[in-house]
Amino acid sequence: MNRNRLDIAVVGAGMVGMAQAALLAVRHPQLRIAVLEASAERPSVPADHYDPRVVALTQASQELLAEVGVWDDIIAVRACPYTDMRVWDAEGTGSVSFSCRDVHQPNLGHIVENSVVSEALRTRLEALPNVELIDGFRLDSWWRDCGHWHLQSRPRDEQLVEGLEDRGEIVETRLLIGADGARSRVRDLLRIRCKDTDYHQTALVCVARCAQEHRHAAWQRFLRTGPLAFLPLAGLGDEHHCAVVWSADNDLARELLMLDDTAFALNLEKAFESRLGPIESVSERFSFPLRGRHAEAYYGPGAVLVGDAAHTIHPLAGQGVNLGLQDVRVLSEEIQRALKRGLEPSDHSVLARYQRRRRGDNAATLKAMSTFKSLFGAGELHWRWLRNTGLSMVDASPLLKKRIILRAMAV
Ligand SMILES: Cc1cc2nc3c(=O)[nH]c(=O)nc-3n(C[C@H](O)[C@H](O)[C@H](O)COP(=O)(O)OP(=O)(O)OC[C@H]3O[C@@H](n4cnc5c(N)ncnc54)[C@H](O)[C@@H]3O)c2cc1C
């Protein structure tokens, strides 16, 4: 493919960027699309153990991945449907249980390892004739003339630049989609400001093997220091493994990271109230500092943001990638509408409509997550009473539960 005459360049081959490129390529075979990825390494799916980084994919996300043509491949590799969700407060008696039976569905969603989703999308992109995936292209600078972006990568070898042999690659495109994650270079180059919230928490992730089977339930206990989630995994033998996402205040997270595996497993089991019996083993731990970010605008001239480049949220409700995939769906709909009406996909009105349809929804979810985090982090008696009463009221109301489940599944 001629890299100088692209219709669309997507910066970032994360789950959102690859899904965006694949959906547009499937719907519009006439468009020439490239995905530019900074990393030169191809991530792989571990064959004999679970990847601790997982996402809880909603039904809406599954439908989008099915249209792209990867959902069956994901299921064929490894994915765990969860039928129930149990949420409870560490300080009180409030708890709520959700079940797929409440909404007459076979499950509430699937827990899937990030590497499984990424590998399926990558393989799909490689099979699509109108897409090129360019690894090792870190967008560094750009200029625009006659409605075209000229994107320049950072030279791979700084030494060579001195000898003027490598100035980095240049790609030319009409529409630029920034899917380059929370610290988006595209957002910076567009000079779009971001509302930034430090949650003062770090997420520790690992895989734990529990004595009891997980029973296809997702478990979440709200501690004052942050939520602790156990998410069921399947596909490698029995059903005793869970992906753990422990969001903890920074000081506690630092202490937990320094413990050896035995001491960490004991702390984890205690924090989880041994709901699945003793924890038999834990994998290597990874940590992610947690910040909320929301771009003040989702587009600039001929360029638009999707996924974490536009919004990053606390993982307590497991919605980050689901929101990103909804951006993908809406932007694709707007581009399709534009093409039908003979408009350029990069037309200002197309990108403005996308922003109107997505920014309000994402802002509401970000706000809800911050409120949850503050409410469950509060130690005063009246807040504890409020959240325990709230959880018990939801649990006692089938109608309210049904509404909450249906809303969560549609994201
Ligand atoms: C602990 C934790 C648990 C989570 N759990 C869930 C969950 O259960 N459900 C859920 O929906 N979400 C969850 N999330 C959120 C989810 O992981 C993110 O929302 C999602 O991965 C964002 O995808 P993305 O493609 O937008 O960005 P990213 O995955 O960050 O991808 C961005 C890509 O852009 C590339 N890039 C960056 N800069 C450049 C550049 N200059 N040039 C070229 N390429 C560049 C990067 O290398 C990367 O490949 C969780 C997050 C955390 C931290």
XYZ file of C-alpha atoms and ligand atoms in Angstrom:
464
model
C 0.000 0.000 0.000
C 1.224 3.502 -0.806
C 1.852 5.094 2.592
C 1.628 8.563 1.039
C -1.981 8.339 -0.007
C -3.924 7.021 2.948
C -7.547 7.799 3.700
C -7.198 7.040 7.401
C -4.235 6.549 9.735
C -4.930 5.161 13.205
C -2.175 5.915 15.717
C -1.895 3.121 18.322
C -2.450 -0.631 17.973
C -4.119 -1.125 21.357
C -7.450 -2.944 21.478
C -9.378 0.218 20.567
C -7.152 1.351 17.680
C -7.096 -2.096 16.080
C -10.866 -2.534 16.475
C -11.389 0.900 14.892
C -9.206 0.100 11.880
C -10.755 -3.344 11.417
C -14.360 -2.118 11.614
C -13.756 0.665 9.083
C -11.851 -1.694 6.778
C -14.603 -4.330 6.879
C -17.376 -1.805 6.220
C -15.505 0.213 3.572
C -13.172 -1.931 1.450
C -12.442 1.129 -0.720
C -10.720 2.989 2.157
C -6.927 2.687 2.521
C -6.077 2.485 6.206
C -2.845 2.181 8.189
C -2.322 1.483 11.888
C 0.866 3.034 13.273
C 2.205 1.377 16.430
C 5.133 2.623 18.496
C 6.175 -0.784 19.776
C 8.212 -2.939 17.418
C 7.437 -6.151 19.300
C 4.460 -8.363 18.573
C 2.755 -9.246 21.872
C 1.912 -12.941 22.290
C -0.647 -15.055 24.161
C 1.000 -17.210 26.860
C 0.217 -20.869 26.116
C 0.578 -22.365 29.599
C -0.560 -19.606 31.965
C -3.031 -16.742 32.066
C -2.099 -13.157 31.184
C -2.958 -11.156 34.359
C -4.219 -8.165 32.337
C -7.858 -8.829 31.540
C -10.997 -6.957 30.531
C -14.631 -7.678 31.298
C -16.267 -7.350 27.884
C -19.949 -6.435 27.737
C -22.443 -7.803 25.242
C -22.243 -4.570 23.223
C -18.452 -4.982 22.909
C -18.838 -8.634 21.934
C -21.263 -7.654 19.165
C -18.776 -5.144 17.772
C -15.943 -7.689 17.883
C -18.234 -10.185 16.141
C -18.893 -7.734 13.304
C -15.153 -7.195 12.937
C -14.842 -10.989 12.642
C -12.788 -11.807 15.753
C -15.231 -12.839 18.486
C -15.316 -16.529 17.484
C -11.496 -16.569 17.411
C -11.364 -15.043 20.897
C -13.794 -17.643 22.260
C -11.810 -20.410 20.547
C -8.606 -19.327 22.329
C -9.718 -18.429 25.890
C -12.588 -16.441 27.406
C -14.632 -17.006 30.538
C -18.353 -16.155 30.557
C -19.528 -14.842 33.916
C -23.095 -15.444 34.947
C -23.140 -13.697 38.332
C -21.640 -10.706 40.049
C -21.314 -10.306 43.828
C -20.521 -6.901 45.295
C -20.198 -6.162 49.000
C -18.949 -3.528 51.413
C -16.059 -4.375 53.736
C -17.514 -2.156 56.455
C -21.090 -3.276 57.017
C -23.627 -5.778 55.846
C -24.598 -4.199 52.518
C -24.254 -6.448 49.493
C -25.808 -6.940 46.088
C -25.856 -9.904 43.706
C -26.570 -9.660 39.999
C -27.380 -12.662 37.857
C -27.837 -13.172 34.131
C -31.093 -14.921 35.047
C -32.450 -11.517 36.205
C -32.381 -10.408 32.553
C -32.933 -13.805 30.874
C -29.480 -13.863 29.266
C -26.928 -16.714 29.139
C -24.269 -14.524 30.825
C -23.450 -10.968 31.932
C -20.303 -10.738 29.798
C -16.914 -12.412 29.335
C -13.578 -12.005 31.093
C -10.896 -12.045 28.399
C -7.141 -11.613 28.619
C -5.933 -8.441 26.859
C -3.360 -10.445 24.889
C -6.075 -12.768 23.518
C -8.136 -9.819 22.207
C -5.056 -8.080 20.783
C -3.750 -11.187 19.025
C -7.153 -11.871 17.412
C -7.419 -8.265 16.174
C -3.860 -8.255 14.883
C -4.399 -11.479 12.925
C -7.604 -10.034 11.466
C -5.894 -6.793 10.392
C -3.147 -8.773 8.691
C -5.786 -10.593 6.631
C -7.589 -7.428 5.479
C -6.246 -6.225 2.101
C -6.991 -2.541 2.686
C -5.150 -2.221 6.032
C -1.456 -2.059 6.798
C -0.132 -2.443 10.342
C 3.173 -0.609 10.737
C 5.019 -1.610 13.919
C 7.878 0.482 15.304
C 6.304 3.782 14.142
C 6.235 6.164 17.125
C 4.417 9.322 16.045
C 6.606 12.244 16.963
C 5.700 15.278 14.861
C 3.432 16.333 12.019
C 2.379 19.069 9.658
C -0.731 19.620 7.604
C -1.212 21.067 4.148
C -4.045 20.956 1.606
C -6.191 18.953 4.047
C -3.579 16.189 4.434
C -1.652 15.216 7.562
C 2.025 14.313 7.215
C 2.936 12.138 10.179
C 6.547 11.653 11.115
C 7.866 8.894 13.344
C 10.683 9.272 15.821
C 13.886 8.039 14.152
C 14.613 4.489 15.282
C 18.292 5.230 15.767
C 19.153 8.713 17.044
C 22.798 8.197 15.978
C 21.839 7.786 12.349
C 20.034 11.136 12.299
C 23.300 12.925 12.802
C 24.507 11.320 9.588
C 21.165 12.344 7.975
C 20.470 8.728 7.036
C 17.320 8.220 9.115
C 14.878 11.060 9.674
C 12.063 8.703 10.610
C 9.276 7.562 8.331
C 6.589 9.856 6.940
C 2.997 8.800 6.354
C 0.377 10.995 4.667
C -3.326 10.749 5.460
C -6.580 12.649 5.200
C -8.074 11.558 8.538
C -6.014 10.864 11.637
C -7.503 8.798 14.480
C -5.630 9.070 17.790
C -5.963 5.749 19.652
C -2.611 6.117 21.365
C -3.721 5.643 24.953
C -3.805 7.698 28.134
C -0.692 9.762 27.383
C -1.741 10.473 23.814
C 0.771 12.217 21.574
C -2.023 13.015 19.113
C -3.947 14.818 21.877
C -0.811 16.820 22.749
C -0.087 17.716 19.136
C -3.694 18.911 18.735
C -3.172 21.012 21.898
C -6.312 19.534 23.447
C -6.351 20.015 27.195
C -7.321 17.257 29.576
C -9.176 17.236 32.890
C -6.849 15.160 35.036
C -7.809 13.506 38.362
C -5.247 11.692 40.482
C -7.104 8.868 42.273
C -4.067 8.429 44.593
C -4.446 4.704 44.037
C -2.492 2.005 42.231
C -4.010 -1.113 40.681
C -2.144 -4.340 41.421
C -2.956 -7.136 39.016
C -2.052 -10.810 39.166
C -3.608 -14.251 38.761
C -4.592 -16.169 41.912
C -5.361 -19.851 42.202
C -8.089 -20.441 44.800
C -8.980 -23.673 46.606
C -12.614 -23.402 45.454
C -13.949 -23.056 41.902
C -14.960 -19.513 40.938
C -18.455 -20.661 39.844
C -18.355 -18.210 36.909
C -18.942 -15.263 39.227
C -17.161 -11.886 39.245
C -16.528 -10.801 42.834
C -15.872 -7.282 44.112
C -15.297 -6.225 47.708
C -15.178 -2.502 48.471
C -12.518 -1.774 51.070
C -11.990 1.737 52.381
C -8.546 1.647 50.722
C -10.041 0.719 47.335
C -11.980 -2.036 45.539
C -10.688 -5.604 45.209
C -11.983 -7.696 42.297
C -11.654 -11.417 41.553
C -12.576 -12.142 37.921
C -13.067 -15.746 36.744
C -10.726 -17.289 34.164
C -11.186 -20.423 32.083
C -9.536 -22.292 29.248
C -6.463 -23.789 30.913
C -7.735 -26.842 32.781
C -9.903 -26.373 35.875
C -11.887 -23.337 37.069
C -9.885 -22.288 40.120
C -8.026 -19.291 38.628
C -9.105 -15.653 38.945
C -7.593 -12.445 37.626
C -7.139 -10.135 40.612
C -7.472 -6.349 40.261
C -6.685 -4.767 43.625
C -6.967 -0.970 43.537
C -5.327 0.297 46.715
C -4.241 3.637 48.131
C -0.683 4.278 46.969
C 1.009 3.614 50.346
C -0.755 0.283 50.793
C -0.063 -0.697 47.179
C 3.654 -0.020 47.698
C 3.672 -2.260 50.784
C 1.773 -5.030 48.995
C 4.184 -4.945 46.077
C 7.144 -5.467 48.382
C 5.745 -8.610 50.069
C 6.930 -12.051 49.009
C 4.347 -14.289 47.311
C 3.342 -16.171 50.489
C 2.768 -13.001 52.516
C 0.955 -11.330 49.607
C -1.347 -14.354 49.164
C -2.229 -14.253 52.890
C -3.031 -10.520 52.721
C -5.078 -11.060 49.577
C -7.064 -13.907 51.110
C -7.826 -11.821 54.193
C -8.878 -8.795 52.137
C -11.165 -11.075 50.088
C -12.613 -12.694 53.230
C -11.579 -16.129 51.865
C -14.720 -16.169 49.710
C -13.140 -18.819 47.470
C -11.244 -20.607 50.242
C -7.488 -20.416 50.778
C -5.395 -18.860 48.010
C -3.038 -21.584 46.849
C -0.707 -19.527 44.655
C -0.280 -16.120 43.039
C 1.470 -15.127 39.826
C 3.863 -12.253 39.257
C 2.287 -8.881 40.206
C 2.034 -5.827 37.934
C 1.061 -2.319 38.988
C -0.707 0.587 37.265
C -1.017 4.079 38.772
C -4.655 5.164 38.488
C -5.676 8.538 37.054
C -8.912 9.789 35.563
C -8.501 11.836 32.387
C -10.998 13.438 30.083
C -10.075 15.373 26.951
C -11.857 18.732 26.741
C -12.463 18.128 23.023
C -12.437 14.905 21.011
C -11.305 16.379 17.697
C -9.245 19.001 15.901
C -8.856 19.752 12.175
C -8.893 16.369 10.385
C -8.069 14.455 13.577
C -10.119 12.688 16.257
C -9.529 10.837 19.550
C -10.924 7.443 20.624
C -10.471 5.150 23.654
C -8.059 6.008 26.451
C -6.660 8.889 24.369
C -10.022 10.618 24.947
C -10.904 9.270 28.429
C -9.318 7.110 31.127
C -11.403 5.868 34.040
C -10.940 4.003 37.320
C -11.095 0.239 36.660
C -13.625 -0.345 39.464
C -16.487 -0.966 37.038
C -14.324 -2.524 34.307
C -15.602 -0.146 31.632
C -12.479 1.422 30.035
C -12.203 -0.658 26.901
C -15.981 -1.031 26.620
C -16.332 2.755 26.430
C -13.509 2.826 23.872
C -15.294 0.258 21.709
C -18.452 2.364 21.853
C -16.370 5.306 20.543
C -15.309 2.995 17.711
C -18.915 2.086 16.921
C -20.145 5.691 16.898
C -17.201 7.090 14.899
C -17.678 4.311 12.319
C -21.396 5.143 12.062
C -20.613 8.818 11.498
C -17.992 8.021 8.845
C -20.444 5.690 7.100
C -23.091 8.425 7.146
C -20.602 10.948 5.751
C -19.545 8.673 2.888
C -23.197 8.067 1.949
C -23.719 11.824 1.763
C -20.548 12.416 -0.252
C -18.695 14.091 2.614
C -15.042 13.582 3.562
C -14.695 11.429 6.739
C -12.418 14.190 8.062
C -15.094 16.861 7.578
C -15.556 19.080 10.630
C -19.301 18.250 10.851
C -18.598 14.485 10.969
C -16.141 14.778 13.841
C -18.384 17.255 15.690
C -21.314 14.816 15.529
C -19.081 12.044 16.906
C -18.041 14.275 19.810
C -21.655 15.240 20.539
C -22.722 11.598 20.671
C -19.846 10.343 22.840
C -18.468 13.030 25.123
C -21.562 13.461 27.326
C -21.936 9.692 27.890
C -18.270 9.277 28.745
C -18.365 12.290 31.095
C -21.337 10.763 32.951
C -19.492 7.433 33.384
C -16.329 9.180 34.595
C -18.365 11.170 37.096
C -20.162 8.045 38.325
C -16.833 6.226 38.847
C -15.374 9.145 40.832
C -18.517 9.284 42.984
C -18.378 5.518 43.655
C -14.708 5.758 44.537
C -15.314 8.623 46.994
C -18.433 7.038 48.493
C -16.743 3.697 49.146
C -13.560 5.366 50.404
C -15.415 7.403 53.044
C -15.124 6.154 56.627
C -17.703 8.391 58.366
C -20.698 6.619 59.844
C -23.292 8.423 57.723
C -21.524 7.495 54.451
C -21.163 3.883 55.578
C -24.852 3.804 56.438
C -25.751 5.342 53.078
C -23.773 2.902 50.947
C -24.813 -0.201 52.922
C -28.455 0.850 52.777
C -28.066 1.616 49.063
C -26.567 -1.799 48.279
C -29.276 -3.604 50.272
C -32.033 -1.572 48.596
C -30.733 -2.427 45.124
C -30.465 -6.089 46.128
C -34.096 -6.096 47.269
C -35.434 -4.503 44.077
C -35.572 -6.835 41.041
C -36.647 -3.943 38.797
C -33.716 -1.725 39.776
C -31.295 -4.626 39.394
C -32.629 -5.387 35.940
C -32.164 -1.753 34.887
C -28.603 -1.635 36.218
C -27.657 -4.882 34.450
C -29.191 -3.866 31.118
C -27.463 -0.494 31.237
C -24.090 -2.072 32.091
C -24.438 -4.657 29.303
C -25.152 -1.965 26.701
C -21.906 -0.010 27.285
C -5.778 -2.612 36.139
C -6.707 -2.301 35.020
C -7.848 -3.087 34.827
C -8.740 -2.802 33.784
N -9.857 -3.573 33.626
C -10.739 -3.283 32.637
C -11.936 -4.061 32.434
O -12.229 -5.020 33.146
N -12.778 -3.709 31.428
C -12.507 -2.650 30.613
O -13.319 -2.367 29.722
N -11.392 -1.906 30.766
C -10.503 -2.191 31.756
N -9.380 -1.437 31.911
C -9.120 -0.335 30.981
C -8.567 -0.824 29.651
O -7.451 -1.664 29.864
C -8.179 0.375 28.799
O -9.285 1.254 28.732
C -7.824 -0.061 27.381
O -6.760 -0.978 27.386
C -7.448 1.153 26.532
O -7.211 0.735 25.211
P -6.664 1.751 24.119
O -6.488 0.930 22.891
O -7.508 2.968 24.069
O -5.248 2.252 24.676
P -3.906 1.436 24.959
O -4.190 0.026 25.313
O -3.136 2.244 25.930
O -3.159 1.413 23.540
C -2.476 2.532 23.036
C -1.466 2.057 21.989
O -0.872 3.214 21.375
C 0.520 3.023 21.253
N 1.155 4.359 21.234
C 1.291 5.234 22.261
N 1.908 6.365 21.842
C 2.159 6.198 20.517
C 2.775 7.020 19.513
N 3.267 8.246 19.797
N 2.873 6.536 18.247
C 2.376 5.301 17.926
N 1.788 4.484 18.845
C 1.674 4.930 20.116
C 0.898 2.185 22.476
O 2.111 1.494 22.273
C -0.313 1.247 22.577
O -0.129 0.082 21.821
C -8.481 -1.701 32.933
C -7.333 -0.912 33.116
C -6.457 -1.205 34.163
C -5.232 -0.338 34.367
